[in-house]
Amino acid sequence: VAMRLLLLQRFAGGFGVVTLSEDTLRRYAADRRASADHFPWIARVSPAHCLSSEVTGAGASRAEYWRLRRGEENDAMLRRRLLQSGTVQHYEGERGAERLGGAGHAHGTT
């Protein structure tokens, strides 16, 4: 994941701002090695189409949500990680019509 981002950074650095495709962002979010730590960089490289995260809830229901972001608006939910258990759920579909596409644990089991 880091090498892909590095290659993209080198490509974008030579040509300015790019717009990452929704497919690229969805594949990144589905990779268990992906990190929200990269979101600020992704937003600088592709401000029109990037990722955002938020943490909500308390106790066992405390979760981190990853969403597509188009400009200043949140779009479809891509991923939900339950912070206490480490369970990660991946979502498919457009905003408002998201459906569970798969689940696993942070350590890689499904």
PDB file of C-alpha atoms in Angstrom, residues 2-110:
ATOM      1  CA  ALA A   2       2.765   2.445   0.900  1.00  0.00           C
ATOM      2  CA  MET A   3       4.596   1.771  -2.391  1.00  0.00           C
ATOM      3  CA  ARG A   4       1.421   2.403  -4.388  1.00  0.00           C
ATOM      4  CA  LEU A   5       0.927   5.694  -2.589  1.00  0.00           C
ATOM      5  CA  LEU A   6       4.568   6.599  -3.150  1.00  0.00           C
ATOM      6  CA  LEU A   7       4.263   5.898  -6.884  1.00  0.00           C
ATOM      7  CA  LEU A   8       1.078   7.958  -7.034  1.00  0.00           C
ATOM      8  CA  GLN A   9       2.789  10.769  -5.135  1.00  0.00           C
ATOM      9  CA  ARG A  10       5.674  10.795  -7.611  1.00  0.00           C
ATOM     10  CA  PHE A  11       3.247  10.773 -10.546  1.00  0.00           C
ATOM     11  CA  ALA A  12       1.076  13.511  -9.040  1.00  0.00           C
ATOM     12  CA  GLY A  13       4.095  15.553  -8.027  1.00  0.00           C
ATOM     13  CA  GLY A  14       5.102  15.916 -11.657  1.00  0.00           C
ATOM     14  CA  PHE A  15       1.639  16.779 -12.934  1.00  0.00           C
ATOM     15  CA  GLY A  16      -0.019  18.648 -10.054  1.00  0.00           C
ATOM     16  CA  VAL A  17      -3.392  17.766  -8.572  1.00  0.00           C
ATOM     17  CA  VAL A  18      -5.119  14.600  -9.813  1.00  0.00           C
ATOM     18  CA  THR A  19      -8.523  13.063  -9.173  1.00  0.00           C
ATOM     19  CA  LEU A  20      -8.379   9.517  -7.894  1.00  0.00           C
ATOM     20  CA  SER A  21     -11.127   7.251  -9.190  1.00  0.00           C
ATOM     21  CA  GLU A  22     -13.802   5.881  -6.888  1.00  0.00           C
ATOM     22  CA  ASP A  23     -12.608   2.372  -7.761  1.00  0.00           C
ATOM     23  CA  THR A  24      -9.047   3.202  -6.654  1.00  0.00           C
ATOM     24  CA  LEU A  25     -10.278   4.639  -3.347  1.00  0.00           C
ATOM     25  CA  ARG A  26     -12.568   1.640  -2.739  1.00  0.00           C
ATOM     26  CA  ARG A  27      -9.712  -0.785  -3.408  1.00  0.00           C
ATOM     27  CA  TYR A  28      -7.475   1.180  -1.030  1.00  0.00           C
ATOM     28  CA  ALA A  29     -10.127   1.109   1.730  1.00  0.00           C
ATOM     29  CA  ALA A  30     -10.586  -2.653   1.251  1.00  0.00           C
ATOM     30  CA  ASP A  31      -6.876  -3.336   1.758  1.00  0.00           C
ATOM     31  CA  ARG A  32      -6.253  -4.382   5.375  1.00  0.00           C
ATOM     32  CA  ARG A  33      -2.927  -2.506   5.271  1.00  0.00           C
ATOM     33  CA  ALA A  34      -4.667   0.815   4.486  1.00  0.00           C
ATOM     34  CA  SER A  35      -4.457   3.537   7.124  1.00  0.00           C
ATOM     35  CA  ALA A  36      -6.431   6.687   7.850  1.00  0.00           C
ATOM     36  CA  ASP A  37      -3.016   8.270   8.466  1.00  0.00           C
ATOM     37  CA  HIS A  38      -2.755   8.591   4.659  1.00  0.00           C
ATOM     38  CA  PHE A  39      -6.055  10.491   4.270  1.00  0.00           C
ATOM     39  CA  PRO A  40      -4.544  14.011   4.586  1.00  0.00           C
ATOM     40  CA  TRP A  41      -2.042  13.209   1.834  1.00  0.00           C
ATOM     41  CA  ILE A  42      -4.751  11.679  -0.384  1.00  0.00           C
ATOM     42  CA  ALA A  43      -6.862  14.833   0.128  1.00  0.00           C
ATOM     43  CA  ARG A  44      -3.935  17.060  -0.935  1.00  0.00           C
ATOM     44  CA  VAL A  45      -3.283  14.983  -4.069  1.00  0.00           C
ATOM     45  CA  SER A  46      -6.948  14.479  -4.998  1.00  0.00           C
ATOM     46  CA  PRO A  47      -9.075  17.135  -3.251  1.00  0.00           C
ATOM     47  CA  ALA A  48     -12.129  16.530  -5.449  1.00  0.00           C
ATOM     48  CA  HIS A  49     -12.356  12.822  -4.593  1.00  0.00           C
ATOM     49  CA  CYS A  50     -10.758  11.472  -1.407  1.00  0.00           C
ATOM     50  CA  LEU A  51     -11.527   9.641   1.867  1.00  0.00           C
ATOM     51  CA  SER A  52     -12.666  10.758   5.306  1.00  0.00           C
ATOM     52  CA  SER A  53     -12.976   9.037   8.667  1.00  0.00           C
ATOM     53  CA  GLU A  54     -14.904   9.606  11.864  1.00  0.00           C
ATOM     54  CA  VAL A  55     -15.208   7.789  15.188  1.00  0.00           C
ATOM     55  CA  THR A  56     -18.596   7.469  16.861  1.00  0.00           C
ATOM     56  CA  GLY A  57     -20.229   5.527  19.690  1.00  0.00           C
ATOM     57  CA  ALA A  58     -19.009   4.305  23.053  1.00  0.00           C
ATOM     58  CA  GLY A  59     -17.893   1.038  24.594  1.00  0.00           C
ATOM     59  CA  ALA A  60     -18.324  -2.052  22.426  1.00  0.00           C
ATOM     60  CA  SER A  61     -20.164  -0.029  19.772  1.00  0.00           C
ATOM     61  CA  ARG A  62     -17.365   2.560  19.331  1.00  0.00           C
ATOM     62  CA  ALA A  63     -16.475   2.434  15.634  1.00  0.00           C
ATOM     63  CA  GLU A  64     -14.390   4.167  13.000  1.00  0.00           C
ATOM     64  CA  TYR A  65     -16.188   4.839   9.696  1.00  0.00           C
ATOM     65  CA  TRP A  66     -14.447   5.465   6.381  1.00  0.00           C
ATOM     66  CA  ARG A  67     -16.372   7.273   3.642  1.00  0.00           C
ATOM     67  CA  LEU A  68     -15.778   8.459   0.126  1.00  0.00           C
ATOM     68  CA  ARG A  69     -15.612  12.229   0.033  1.00  0.00           C
ATOM     69  CA  ARG A  70     -16.491  14.381  -2.975  1.00  0.00           C
ATOM     70  CA  GLY A  71     -15.192  17.875  -2.373  1.00  0.00           C
ATOM     71  CA  GLU A  72     -16.642  18.939   0.986  1.00  0.00           C
ATOM     72  CA  GLU A  73     -19.439  16.341   1.102  1.00  0.00           C
ATOM     73  CA  ASN A  74     -19.300  12.846   2.565  1.00  0.00           C
ATOM     74  CA  ASP A  75     -20.481  10.166   0.163  1.00  0.00           C
ATOM     75  CA  ALA A  76     -20.847   6.380   0.435  1.00  0.00           C
ATOM     76  CA  MET A  77     -19.635   4.489   3.502  1.00  0.00           C
ATOM     77  CA  LEU A  78     -16.772   2.128   2.637  1.00  0.00           C
ATOM     78  CA  ARG A  79     -15.682   0.586   5.900  1.00  0.00           C
ATOM     79  CA  ARG A  80     -16.606   0.297   9.571  1.00  0.00           C
ATOM     80  CA  ARG A  81     -14.121  -0.935  12.163  1.00  0.00           C
ATOM     81  CA  LEU A  82     -15.359  -1.818  15.638  1.00  0.00           C
ATOM     82  CA  LEU A  83     -12.548  -0.503  17.808  1.00  0.00           C
ATOM     83  CA  GLN A  84     -13.005  -2.880  20.736  1.00  0.00           C
ATOM     84  CA  SER A  85     -13.214  -6.163  18.785  1.00  0.00           C
ATOM     85  CA  GLY A  86     -11.168  -5.221  15.701  1.00  0.00           C
ATOM     86  CA  THR A  87     -13.928  -6.442  13.367  1.00  0.00           C
ATOM     87  CA  VAL A  88     -13.821  -4.655  10.010  1.00  0.00           C
ATOM     88  CA  GLN A  89     -16.875  -4.505   7.741  1.00  0.00           C
ATOM     89  CA  HIS A  90     -16.564  -3.442   4.097  1.00  0.00           C
ATOM     90  CA  TYR A  91     -19.478  -1.848   2.258  1.00  0.00           C
ATOM     91  CA  GLU A  92     -20.451  -1.639  -1.408  1.00  0.00           C
ATOM     92  CA  GLY A  93     -22.951   0.585  -3.177  1.00  0.00           C
ATOM     93  CA  GLU A  94     -23.847   4.231  -3.481  1.00  0.00           C
ATOM     94  CA  ARG A  95     -24.621   6.605  -0.613  1.00  0.00           C
ATOM     95  CA  GLY A  96     -27.896   5.629   1.021  1.00  0.00           C
ATOM     96  CA  ALA A  97     -27.856   2.182  -0.613  1.00  0.00           C
ATOM     97  CA  GLU A  98     -24.711   0.750   1.001  1.00  0.00           C
ATOM     98  CA  ARG A  99     -24.717  -2.975   1.694  1.00  0.00           C
ATOM     99  CA  LEU A 100     -22.292  -5.213   3.554  1.00  0.00           C
ATOM    100  CA  GLY A 101     -19.781  -6.621   1.089  1.00  0.00           C
ATOM    101  CA  GLY A 102     -17.510  -8.508   3.459  1.00  0.00           C
ATOM    102  CA  ALA A 103     -16.107  -8.630   6.970  1.00  0.00           C
ATOM    103  CA  GLY A 104     -12.952  -9.654   8.741  1.00  0.00           C
ATOM    104  CA  HIS A 105     -10.672  -8.864  11.641  1.00  0.00           C
ATOM    105  CA  ALA A 106      -7.799  -6.406  11.763  1.00  0.00           C
ATOM    106  CA  HIS A 107      -5.351  -9.330  11.980  1.00  0.00           C
ATOM    107  CA  GLY A 108      -6.557 -10.690   8.626  1.00  0.00           C
ATOM    108  CA  THR A 109      -9.065 -13.481   9.297  1.00  0.00           C
ATOM    109  CA  THR A 110     -12.470 -13.374   7.614  1.00  0.00           C
TER     110      THR A 110
END
